[in-house]
XYZ file of C-alpha atoms in Angstrom:
738
model
C 19.385 -32.924 -18.186
C 16.465 -30.919 -16.800
C 15.257 -28.338 -19.329
C 12.391 -27.020 -17.250
C 10.004 -27.664 -14.374
C 6.216 -27.755 -14.480
C 3.624 -28.119 -11.713
C 0.073 -29.492 -11.945
C -1.979 -28.607 -8.882
C -3.690 -31.402 -6.885
C -3.113 -34.122 -9.488
C -0.357 -36.450 -8.297
C -1.780 -39.276 -10.406
C -1.203 -37.282 -13.589
C 2.402 -36.517 -12.650
C 3.165 -40.172 -11.892
C 1.659 -41.374 -15.184
C 2.723 -38.463 -17.406
C 3.302 -39.605 -20.961
C 6.523 -39.179 -23.018
C 8.589 -41.486 -20.831
C 11.964 -41.738 -22.541
C 11.067 -39.001 -25.042
C 12.799 -35.664 -25.602
C 10.231 -33.222 -24.186
C 11.576 -29.673 -23.901
C 8.581 -27.668 -22.682
C 5.117 -28.163 -21.164
C 2.524 -25.530 -20.207
C -1.112 -25.432 -19.156
C -3.504 -23.448 -21.360
C -7.250 -23.234 -20.679
C -7.220 -26.545 -18.746
C -5.316 -28.202 -21.627
C -1.711 -29.368 -21.291
C 0.551 -28.540 -24.247
C 3.913 -30.255 -24.769
C 6.745 -29.887 -27.264
C 8.689 -33.020 -28.253
C 11.758 -33.235 -30.445
C 11.381 -36.242 -32.775
C 14.420 -37.591 -34.760
C 13.662 -38.727 -38.348
C 16.098 -41.188 -39.920
C 16.803 -41.445 -43.632
C 19.516 -43.550 -45.356
C 20.258 -40.830 -47.883
C 19.763 -37.723 -45.813
C 20.963 -38.799 -42.361
C 19.059 -37.606 -39.263
C 16.750 -34.586 -39.049
C 14.822 -33.325 -36.019
C 11.239 -32.190 -36.270
C 9.218 -30.619 -33.473
C 5.789 -31.941 -32.624
C 3.229 -29.919 -30.644
C 0.932 -32.186 -28.642
C -1.916 -31.652 -26.215
C -3.786 -33.581 -23.523
C -6.820 -32.929 -21.368
C -5.547 -34.936 -18.405
C -1.804 -35.290 -18.888
C -2.072 -39.005 -19.710
C -2.833 -39.337 -23.410
C -1.285 -36.726 -25.746
C -2.261 -36.247 -29.380
C -0.199 -34.445 -32.022
C -1.871 -31.305 -33.294
C 0.973 -29.856 -35.386
C 4.436 -30.789 -36.616
C 7.202 -28.308 -37.447
C 9.527 -29.806 -40.061
C 13.240 -29.240 -39.482
C 12.562 -26.635 -36.807
C 13.664 -26.997 -33.205
C 11.110 -25.237 -30.988
C 12.328 -24.355 -27.490
C 9.383 -22.937 -25.541
C 5.640 -22.339 -25.440
C 4.384 -18.922 -24.290
C 0.579 -18.736 -23.708
C -1.240 -15.499 -24.545
C -4.843 -14.430 -23.941
C -5.900 -15.108 -27.541
C -3.441 -17.791 -28.626
C 0.004 -19.300 -28.226
C 3.546 -18.236 -29.167
C 6.379 -20.695 -29.860
C 10.042 -19.686 -29.769
C 12.733 -21.351 -31.884
C 16.319 -20.303 -31.275
C 17.265 -20.589 -34.951
C 13.947 -19.668 -36.578
C 12.322 -16.920 -34.513
C 8.820 -16.702 -33.015
C 5.619 -18.321 -34.304
C 2.002 -17.499 -33.391
C -1.297 -19.401 -33.635
C -4.779 -18.632 -32.454
C -6.109 -22.156 -33.008
C -2.986 -24.342 -32.467
C -3.235 -25.550 -36.095
C -2.436 -22.600 -38.350
C 0.903 -20.905 -37.561
C 2.531 -17.708 -38.815
C 5.385 -15.391 -37.957
C 4.252 -11.900 -36.822
C 5.586 -9.171 -39.100
C 7.905 -7.686 -36.530
C 9.366 -11.074 -35.634
C 10.260 -12.075 -39.226
C 13.903 -10.978 -39.071
C 14.857 -11.631 -35.470
C 18.294 -12.842 -34.358
C 18.540 -16.049 -32.352
C 15.727 -15.958 -29.780
C 16.829 -17.150 -26.353
C 13.875 -15.912 -24.280
C 10.460 -14.348 -24.790
C 8.029 -12.796 -22.306
C 4.705 -10.958 -22.437
C 4.109 -8.067 -20.028
C 1.330 -9.307 -17.642
C 0.055 -5.733 -17.171
C -0.036 -4.867 -20.883
C -0.365 -7.864 -23.182
C 0.644 -5.781 -26.223
C 4.133 -5.318 -24.765
C 6.632 -8.118 -25.425
C 10.333 -8.545 -24.671
C 12.675 -10.779 -26.685
C 16.078 -11.777 -25.412
C 18.903 -12.663 -27.805
C 22.588 -13.214 -27.321
C 23.584 -9.557 -27.586
C 20.462 -7.480 -27.156
C 17.011 -7.122 -25.635
C 14.233 -6.226 -28.061
C 10.809 -4.820 -27.301
C 7.478 -4.697 -29.105
C 4.592 -2.514 -27.945
C 2.102 -3.559 -30.637
C 1.886 -7.372 -30.280
C 4.776 -8.070 -32.630
C 3.957 -5.744 -35.517
C 7.146 -3.751 -34.889
C 10.193 -4.592 -32.801
C 12.883 -2.215 -31.565
C 16.107 -2.729 -29.671
C 15.713 -1.819 -26.010
C 19.374 -0.914 -26.052
C 21.907 -1.803 -28.686
C 24.539 -4.180 -27.418
C 22.763 -4.973 -24.130
C 24.489 -7.906 -22.492
C 23.674 -9.142 -19.000
C 27.382 -9.677 -18.395
C 27.979 -5.949 -18.866
C 25.118 -4.792 -16.604
C 26.487 -2.523 -13.843
C 24.498 -1.446 -10.773
C 25.599 2.064 -9.795
C 23.053 3.138 -7.167
C 19.996 1.922 -5.286
C 16.987 3.585 -3.627
C 14.643 1.917 -1.134
C 11.403 3.855 -0.544
C 8.818 1.897 1.442
C 8.091 -1.264 -0.531
C 9.632 0.143 -3.717
C 13.223 -0.699 -4.647
C 14.817 1.109 -7.621
C 18.329 0.743 -8.957
C 20.297 2.826 -11.412
C 22.331 0.923 -13.985
C 24.279 1.560 -17.160
C 21.089 0.464 -18.943
C 18.684 2.841 -17.218
C 16.443 2.633 -14.158
C 15.263 -0.797 -12.988
C 12.501 -1.601 -10.497
C 11.955 -4.640 -8.290
C 8.643 -6.457 -8.794
C 6.668 -8.626 -6.343
C 8.664 -11.721 -7.323
C 11.961 -10.026 -6.512
C 12.888 -9.624 -10.191
C 14.184 -6.350 -11.658
C 12.988 -4.886 -14.938
C 13.753 -1.664 -16.800
C 11.244 1.141 -16.143
C 12.864 3.894 -18.156
C 15.913 5.736 -19.504
C 17.371 2.579 -21.021
C 19.840 4.682 -23.038
C 21.212 6.420 -19.940
C 23.948 5.503 -17.482
C 22.344 6.247 -14.098
C 24.718 7.428 -11.346
C 22.391 8.467 -8.493
C 18.774 8.218 -7.311
C 16.762 10.242 -4.787
C 13.132 10.804 -3.764
C 12.166 14.473 -3.395
C 8.675 15.966 -2.970
C 7.143 12.516 -3.619
C 8.903 12.269 -7.000
C 11.839 10.142 -8.127
C 14.866 12.025 -9.499
C 17.820 10.353 -11.209
C 21.182 11.706 -12.264
C 22.798 10.288 -15.388
C 25.850 11.006 -17.508
C 23.794 13.606 -19.363
C 21.157 15.241 -17.147
C 18.775 15.040 -14.195
C 15.497 13.274 -14.967
C 12.269 13.337 -12.948
C 9.467 10.794 -13.176
C 6.077 12.455 -13.791
C 3.009 10.359 -14.666
C 5.235 7.339 -15.360
C 7.319 9.345 -17.845
C 10.912 10.464 -17.363
C 11.477 14.123 -18.226
C 14.890 15.874 -18.328
C 15.391 19.072 -16.358
C 17.761 20.485 -18.982
C 20.907 20.848 -16.875
C 22.749 18.891 -19.598
C 25.747 17.964 -17.452
C 27.299 14.772 -16.149
C 25.543 14.232 -12.800
C 27.507 12.644 -9.934
C 25.435 13.331 -6.784
C 21.974 14.331 -5.531
C 21.047 15.579 -2.032
C 17.952 17.226 -0.583
C 16.817 19.629 2.126
C 13.229 20.273 3.171
C 12.687 22.736 0.336
C 15.307 22.128 -2.359
C 17.117 19.440 -4.303
C 20.858 19.919 -4.878
C 22.700 18.523 -7.866
C 26.416 17.805 -8.064
C 27.522 17.935 -11.692
C 30.606 18.094 -13.889
C 30.228 21.875 -13.797
C 29.423 22.867 -10.214
C 26.315 22.748 -8.033
C 22.714 23.300 -9.107
C 19.638 23.878 -6.945
C 16.224 22.540 -7.990
C 12.905 23.694 -6.546
C 9.305 23.982 -7.718
C 10.217 26.755 -10.150
C 13.139 25.087 -11.916
C 16.892 24.869 -11.501
C 19.637 27.429 -11.033
C 23.436 27.274 -10.891
C 24.592 28.224 -7.369
C 28.008 29.147 -6.022
C 29.399 29.968 -9.463
C 32.967 31.199 -9.130
C 33.244 29.722 -5.637
C 32.815 25.966 -6.005
C 33.998 24.633 -9.348
C 34.762 21.450 -11.238
C 33.372 17.976 -10.770
C 31.109 17.769 -7.713
C 31.473 14.124 -6.707
C 29.514 14.301 -3.418
C 26.827 16.324 -1.636
C 25.385 16.137 1.893
C 22.719 18.243 3.645
C 22.897 18.550 7.440
C 20.373 20.989 8.920
C 21.015 24.400 7.379
C 24.417 23.389 5.994
C 25.151 21.947 2.561
C 28.487 20.232 1.956
C 30.025 19.657 -1.469
C 33.070 17.516 -2.263
C 34.979 17.962 -5.517
C 37.619 16.165 -7.540
C 41.367 16.543 -6.919
C 42.236 19.928 -8.395
C 43.918 23.150 -7.398
C 40.609 24.849 -6.668
C 38.921 21.695 -5.343
C 38.259 20.407 -1.840
C 35.394 20.401 0.654
C 32.973 23.332 0.548
C 30.108 24.390 2.821
C 27.120 26.693 2.330
C 24.743 28.005 4.972
C 22.340 29.897 2.701
C 20.803 27.221 0.446
C 23.834 27.251 -1.835
C 23.987 30.940 -2.699
C 27.472 31.392 -1.239
C 30.145 28.793 -0.448
C 33.204 28.680 1.754
C 36.093 26.281 1.297
C 36.931 24.332 4.449
C 40.668 24.799 5.047
C 43.002 21.914 5.626
C 41.003 19.401 3.593
C 43.447 16.901 2.063
C 43.881 17.129 -1.681
C 42.072 14.140 -3.156
C 38.801 13.159 -4.810
C 36.054 13.462 -2.172
C 33.556 10.767 -3.082
C 31.220 10.918 -0.062
C 30.331 13.086 2.951
C 28.575 12.619 6.295
C 28.072 15.326 8.934
C 26.581 15.187 12.428
C 26.752 18.685 13.965
C 30.489 19.497 14.280
C 31.564 15.993 13.282
C 32.606 15.594 9.650
C 33.425 12.425 7.738
C 34.657 12.357 4.159
C 35.297 9.325 2.001
C 38.145 9.723 -0.460
C 39.443 7.840 -3.466
C 43.009 7.437 -2.196
C 43.271 8.284 1.504
C 40.352 6.261 2.840
C 38.047 7.735 5.491
C 38.936 11.054 7.139
C 37.348 12.627 10.218
C 37.166 16.078 11.803
C 35.548 16.936 15.128
C 35.903 20.719 14.761
C 34.070 21.353 11.507
C 37.058 20.674 9.247
C 39.968 22.558 10.868
C 41.875 19.405 11.840
C 41.576 16.037 10.089
C 42.550 12.519 11.126
C 42.277 9.100 9.544
C 39.493 6.715 10.597
C 40.869 3.713 8.752
C 41.308 1.290 11.661
C 40.909 -2.193 10.174
C 39.615 -0.497 7.030
C 42.837 0.363 5.228
C 43.299 3.116 2.696
C 40.584 1.710 0.473
C 38.874 3.719 -2.216
C 35.685 4.899 -0.480
C 32.650 5.116 -2.768
C 30.043 6.053 -0.164
C 29.197 6.698 3.495
C 25.788 5.855 4.977
C 24.754 6.298 8.622
C 21.774 4.601 10.260
C 20.622 7.043 12.950
C 18.280 4.486 14.555
C 21.006 1.881 15.122
C 24.092 4.095 15.260
C 25.801 1.980 12.588
C 28.005 3.621 9.948
C 28.574 1.858 6.629
C 31.393 2.453 4.142
C 31.082 1.175 0.594
C 34.456 0.652 -1.055
C 36.050 -0.737 -4.173
C 36.601 -3.929 -2.132
C 33.394 -4.673 -0.254
C 31.329 -3.123 2.548
C 32.524 -2.285 6.054
C 30.524 -1.232 9.106
C 31.322 0.465 12.410
C 29.228 0.837 15.564
C 31.504 3.546 17.030
C 31.847 5.965 14.117
C 35.020 4.603 12.673
C 37.005 3.606 15.729
C 36.700 -0.020 14.568
C 35.618 -1.428 11.216
C 34.396 -4.904 10.300
C 33.568 -6.379 6.882
C 29.865 -6.904 6.184
C 29.520 -10.415 4.775
C 32.080 -12.307 2.734
C 30.312 -12.568 -0.624
C 31.095 -8.943 -1.547
C 34.661 -8.772 -0.202
C 36.158 -8.421 -3.686
C 33.303 -6.472 -5.284
C 33.326 -2.832 -6.237
C 30.415 -1.461 -4.198
C 28.871 1.751 -5.501
C 25.905 2.365 -3.175
C 23.624 0.910 -0.513
C 20.158 1.714 0.773
C 18.967 0.891 4.312
C 15.442 -0.542 4.392
C 14.515 -1.383 8.007
C 16.635 -4.449 8.864
C 17.561 -5.049 5.214
C 20.354 -3.479 3.199
C 20.148 -3.368 -0.612
C 23.610 -3.161 -2.170
C 24.456 -1.973 -5.686
C 27.741 -3.233 -7.115
C 29.368 -3.915 -10.461
C 28.997 -7.624 -9.696
C 25.225 -7.432 -9.243
C 22.530 -6.286 -6.862
C 22.625 -7.905 -3.418
C 20.385 -8.009 -0.354
C 21.823 -8.332 3.143
C 19.714 -8.975 6.249
C 21.048 -8.641 9.755
C 21.371 -12.004 11.419
C 19.376 -12.006 14.639
C 19.910 -14.710 17.262
C 17.261 -14.645 20.004
C 16.182 -16.708 23.014
C 13.024 -17.155 25.081
C 12.782 -18.930 28.443
C 9.924 -21.139 29.579
C 11.023 -22.124 33.064
C 13.761 -24.773 32.671
C 14.067 -24.638 28.889
C 15.568 -22.140 26.446
C 14.106 -21.759 22.958
C 16.739 -20.511 20.498
C 15.956 -19.004 17.092
C 18.189 -17.416 14.450
C 17.529 -15.826 11.084
C 19.018 -17.240 7.937
C 22.616 -16.173 7.535
C 23.458 -13.624 4.800
C 25.529 -16.214 2.912
C 22.642 -18.707 2.859
C 23.618 -20.079 -0.533
C 26.877 -21.326 0.958
C 25.553 -22.592 4.296
C 25.924 -26.327 4.818
C 24.939 -26.446 8.492
C 24.900 -24.753 11.904
C 26.616 -25.221 15.257
C 25.248 -23.910 18.585
C 27.686 -23.060 21.366
C 26.890 -22.448 25.042
C 28.794 -21.112 28.033
C 27.630 -20.958 31.676
C 28.183 -17.726 33.632
C 30.221 -16.305 30.700
C 32.974 -18.861 31.229
C 35.827 -18.844 28.739
C 35.021 -22.471 27.908
C 32.427 -22.794 25.146
C 30.577 -26.068 24.644
C 29.260 -27.275 21.272
C 25.774 -28.457 22.232
C 24.183 -29.141 18.836
C 25.045 -29.390 15.147
C 22.401 -29.064 12.408
C 22.163 -29.455 8.683
C 21.160 -26.365 6.708
C 17.442 -25.582 6.844
C 17.105 -25.662 10.653
C 17.041 -22.403 12.574
C 15.385 -23.394 15.893
C 16.606 -25.365 18.899
C 15.115 -26.107 22.356
C 17.772 -26.474 25.060
C 16.289 -28.450 27.987
C 19.618 -29.212 29.652
C 19.733 -26.077 31.811
C 19.631 -25.270 35.532
C 17.481 -22.835 37.454
C 19.052 -19.393 37.951
C 22.193 -20.000 35.854
C 23.148 -17.281 33.346
C 23.777 -18.984 29.988
C 25.428 -17.435 26.927
C 24.837 -18.696 23.379
C 25.977 -18.021 19.830
C 25.416 -19.885 16.554
C 27.850 -20.450 13.673
C 27.055 -21.425 10.125
C 29.579 -23.399 8.074
C 29.975 -24.325 4.413
C 31.060 -27.560 2.750
C 34.701 -26.553 2.262
C 37.615 -28.378 3.867
C 38.385 -26.836 6.250
C 34.963 -25.105 6.449
C 34.419 -21.352 6.441
C 32.406 -20.078 9.435
C 30.014 -17.137 9.862
C 29.234 -16.209 13.481
C 26.025 -14.665 14.892
C 25.586 -12.216 17.727
C 25.931 -13.552 21.314
C 22.911 -13.626 23.641
C 22.461 -14.104 27.383
C 19.508 -15.713 29.168
C 18.712 -16.977 32.689
C 16.259 -19.932 32.991
C 14.086 -19.389 36.032
C 11.286 -21.233 37.829
C 8.924 -18.803 39.527
C 8.340 -20.026 43.097
C 7.997 -16.593 44.677
C 4.521 -15.616 45.956
C 2.946 -12.288 44.987
C 3.701 -9.195 47.054
C 0.668 -7.547 48.707
C 0.769 -3.914 49.842
C -2.177 -2.319 51.703
C -2.320 1.458 51.358
C -5.405 2.065 53.514
C -6.556 1.528 56.220
C -3.508 1.064 58.415
C -3.152 -2.177 60.345
C -4.540 -1.942 63.925
C -6.183 1.417 63.149
C -9.482 2.622 64.682
C -12.325 3.690 62.373
C -15.238 5.909 63.375
C -17.633 4.746 60.624
C -18.918 1.309 59.745
C -17.726 1.628 56.098
C -14.056 1.579 55.135
C -12.472 1.557 51.660
C -9.613 -0.941 51.454
C -6.975 0.017 48.836
C -3.689 -1.616 47.868
C -1.559 -3.191 45.139
C -0.447 -6.699 44.219
C 2.674 -7.375 42.118
C 4.375 -10.509 40.769
C 6.861 -11.259 37.964
C 4.606 -13.839 36.299
C 1.436 -11.750 36.603
C -1.546 -11.899 38.957
C -4.306 -14.436 38.426
C -6.784 -13.232 41.088
C -7.174 -11.333 44.386
C -9.777 -12.258 47.029
C -10.746 -9.958 49.919
C -12.767 -11.543 52.761
C -13.947 -14.312 50.431
C -14.964 -12.107 47.488
C -12.856 -11.654 44.328
C -11.994 -8.053 43.472
C -11.030 -6.552 40.139
C -7.490 -5.375 39.406
C -6.301 -2.421 37.353
C -3.470 -2.778 34.841
C -0.888 -1.683 37.431
C -2.109 -4.226 40.022
C -4.045 -1.820 42.254
C -7.397 -2.746 43.809
C -10.069 -1.308 46.112
C -13.080 -2.661 48.013
C -15.618 -1.079 50.371
C -16.028 -3.169 53.549
C -18.941 -2.959 55.983
C -17.457 -3.171 59.501
C -19.079 -4.477 62.650
C -18.637 -2.836 66.022
C -15.330 -3.865 67.593
C -12.313 -5.614 66.001
C -12.617 -6.578 62.339
C -10.194 -8.825 60.433
C -9.607 -8.182 56.722
C -7.897 -10.984 54.762
C -6.378 -10.493 51.291
C -5.347 -13.585 49.285
C -3.423 -13.104 45.986
C -2.550 -15.877 43.508
C -0.107 -15.443 40.611
C -0.284 -17.146 37.214
C 2.147 -19.862 38.325
C -0.137 -20.829 41.224
C 1.940 -19.208 43.977
C -0.253 -17.739 46.751
C 0.298 -14.965 49.302
C -1.971 -13.968 52.221
C -2.044 -10.676 54.120
C -4.243 -9.930 57.143
C -4.909 -6.582 58.805
C -6.993 -5.677 61.851
C -9.329 -2.666 62.035
C -11.353 -1.571 65.079
C -14.720 0.070 64.507
C -15.741 2.463 67.272
C -18.964 4.262 66.364
C -18.846 8.051 66.621
C -21.551 9.813 68.620
C -22.420 11.858 65.511
C -22.407 8.910 63.116
C -25.409 8.385 60.854
C -26.089 5.133 59.015
C -28.856 5.097 56.393
C -29.877 1.957 54.488
C -32.390 1.687 51.659
C -33.290 -0.707 48.838
C -34.590 -0.256 45.296
C -38.364 -0.670 45.034
C -38.752 -0.249 48.829
C -40.458 2.923 50.024
C -38.854 2.640 53.516
C -35.331 3.333 54.720
C -33.578 2.935 58.064
C -31.767 5.765 59.845
C -29.520 4.365 62.580
C -31.681 1.200 62.532
C -34.988 3.176 62.784
C -37.399 2.552 59.872
C -38.789 5.652 58.114
C -40.649 6.441 54.910
C -38.403 7.846 52.184
C -41.192 10.090 50.865
C -43.783 10.254 53.696
C -47.333 9.669 52.546
C -46.474 9.189 48.863
C -44.858 5.732 48.780
C -42.060 6.856 46.433
C -39.263 4.279 46.073
C -35.619 4.388 44.902
C -35.351 3.492 41.206
C -32.414 1.993 39.266
C -32.331 3.510 35.770
C -31.263 0.539 33.551
C -29.653 2.715 30.853
C -27.411 4.362 33.478
C -26.995 1.545 36.033
C -27.482 4.322 38.586
C -29.998 4.784 41.445
C -32.162 7.928 41.780
C -34.200 8.766 44.903
C -36.391 11.529 46.380
C -33.457 12.982 48.316
C -35.179 15.264 50.860
C -35.646 12.685 53.646
C -32.022 11.501 53.296
C -30.569 15.040 53.393
C -32.682 15.975 56.385
C -31.739 12.722 58.175
C -28.111 13.849 57.904
C -28.996 17.282 59.237
C -29.055 19.238 55.990
C -31.684 21.339 54.204
C -33.086 21.201 50.701
C -35.006 23.759 48.609
C -36.686 23.895 45.189
C -36.825 26.770 42.696
C -39.648 26.142 40.168
C -38.706 28.759 37.536
C -35.230 27.302 36.938
C -36.185 23.811 38.138
C -33.218 23.895 40.480
C -32.634 21.877 43.657
C -30.315 23.394 46.281
C -28.865 21.254 49.104
C -27.033 22.763 52.087
C -25.179 20.633 54.626
C -22.542 21.979 56.992
C -20.002 23.700 54.669
C -21.253 22.107 51.444
C -23.740 23.567 48.929
C -24.915 21.500 45.958
C -27.031 22.957 43.120
C -28.682 20.592 40.603
C -31.040 21.227 37.687
C -33.615 18.853 36.223
C -32.337 17.162 33.003
C -28.897 18.772 33.392
C -25.963 16.313 33.683
C -23.836 18.983 35.388
C -24.121 20.297 38.941
C -22.446 23.043 40.965
C -20.637 21.972 44.155
C -19.433 24.868 46.283
C -19.396 27.070 43.171
C -17.625 24.616 40.827
C -19.430 23.060 37.878
C -18.853 19.286 37.600
C -20.426 16.349 35.802
C -22.727 14.300 38.001
C -21.109 11.162 36.568
C -17.795 11.735 34.793
C -18.055 8.335 33.083
C -21.653 8.732 31.906
C -22.905 12.165 30.928
C -26.481 10.901 30.619
C -26.885 10.730 34.415
C -28.990 13.708 35.590
C -31.861 14.711 37.894
C -35.251 13.670 36.545
C -38.951 13.926 37.506
C -40.826 10.637 37.993
C -44.536 10.717 38.867
C -44.276 14.425 39.759
C -41.439 13.716 42.224
C -37.917 15.075 41.846
C -35.451 12.196 41.756
C -31.725 12.883 42.225
C -28.695 10.602 41.603
C -28.079 9.132 45.083
C -24.334 8.382 44.987
C -23.349 11.807 43.645
C -25.307 13.707 46.273
C -24.237 11.496 49.192
C -20.534 11.463 48.300
C -20.552 15.225 47.627
C -21.829 15.647 51.217
C -18.913 13.552 52.559
C -20.720 10.223 52.981
C -19.472 6.761 52.110
C -21.853 4.817 49.852
C -21.730 1.011 49.474
C -23.824 -1.600 47.675
C -24.481 -5.157 48.860
C -25.427 -7.176 45.801
C -26.681 -10.151 47.819
C -29.275 -8.161 49.799
C -29.630 -5.348 47.222
C -28.994 -2.856 50.005
C -27.513 0.635 49.680
C -25.705 1.845 52.817
C -24.896 5.520 53.389
C -22.525 6.255 56.266
C -21.608 9.648 57.637
C -19.424 10.016 60.714
C -18.216 13.152 62.398
């Protein structure tokens, strides 16, 4: 019989040699690096028979324990460490406290407790303590001085979960013992209204509202305050501006001011369901002469009864434009496509079950129906229904909340979590890696079976069987280019076993042997060029991705869409351009084009180098700045070259002028006029202001050693020239051809 489990970190030797072998040890804890243990010790007497005392022992290393206190004729069940001492619980004697492990006393509030079955201290507020007995939960907020019943007659067997709300990482549930919240360990604890039966939960204006058998409560500064409606609350729904309350006496509207009864004299009785769709508010009532389905288009001020609604309790509503769904207590799910004029059943495979709720997931298109006999879902708005899981098939489901790929379910049999089973596959050439999530009925799973079919054949092959705990498989027995289908089944240990089947997936293993595809946009193959510079542009694509592209022996950079460009210096006559592309699988493609360079009579070729005061114009050497020795300069901060531009402009046939008052340079060439200002990163080209360098707004004309230096590339390209840079020779080439 295992009464408890205890772990000592990084001390296997202690665990192997732990004392008390063969003894009746009921509890061990670690307190301030000391191990405490409780041992029941029988005492034999000829006259009195057998009595059981409890000995409290401690050890520094878990090997040798010494007795520090003995409780005569008291059976102690557990040790509960506190910050300033230790509590001991005894099912027949109550709770004891000691600050030194030697002297023990019973706190005043614990002196008349019923049988104590469990005891816990709130980790966030050590003054708060909870005591569990057979029929009640008790609470102390003053370290045991006073103890009060959390709720008279509380019994875990009578705990009913009526509703659930998932908001981000917070999960709340409404029960017949108040509101409970899920903590980081997945446990639920009461956070308020323990004397209330909670029927519905909603978040509105960043506050939590709950409806109980008596009122609507709102949580403000961790306190629950009643609104004062003082009615039995069945339903809550919200619009952008207002909260609507369905009560035992009509509909109420709540806003920042307060609450008001709306639709009085029009919609009466028990309002079992509410739904807000755009500007419309729907209300469903109980089965009565004046009851039915009502709609309001003016925030609840006036209501109109929808004709033709079957006479029954309307427990839930969903509306999507003209489509209307209502869940009923007797007739199942009903549907109208014309706003409620004509109704039809949507109970295919669902049956006339008592519907307790309708939820629709707009992101997945899945509709869920909670019923008095489990949960059903439909991917086609009720044309077909399937049960969701088998665990809840006989449970009375009251509510569910959709949290991403998880569904939290509130039922009278407990609170359940359901996660969608996802079966996925990834291909790595001739292998298929299969992965599936744990099945929703994990507690019952004994193992898994994987089935495969080729080309969607009707014959399915069992390829692998696993024990529970495995959810990955690598299938290496596949062929290139064959479309394989897979699904996985879990099974339990019954005879015959029960099976739970995953989704089916399709995958095609494929070895990439195809070379990349090269497309050249410009220049055209076998074209004739009038200048010695040409810009080669194109794209390279491949399913596995491109590793590198080489043009005439030099690697070029690629953009994210596979495009590339490179400026090529042509020689007179026929030039061959070779592009070689290699994909990430090592497949290579080569494309060659031919371009003929025929110099134009008006062509001008200028070459110059940084730190060289001479340039060549059509192979004739000239000073860049005659008589002054001024050289082109690369500005390191910009990675751009500036030059005294006059000789270059005039070599092309243009003119240049200087205006000292505004420090403006004006360049005229054929139909182009460029205006630049010293220290101004913007220039005017044919009347339009532009940045000299759109990628670097620091680039601008400057004065160096009393000489005006202009950004070379901007000026040359604005005049229609092609500019190229040869990194090996550090040569700038400017080409202009008529």
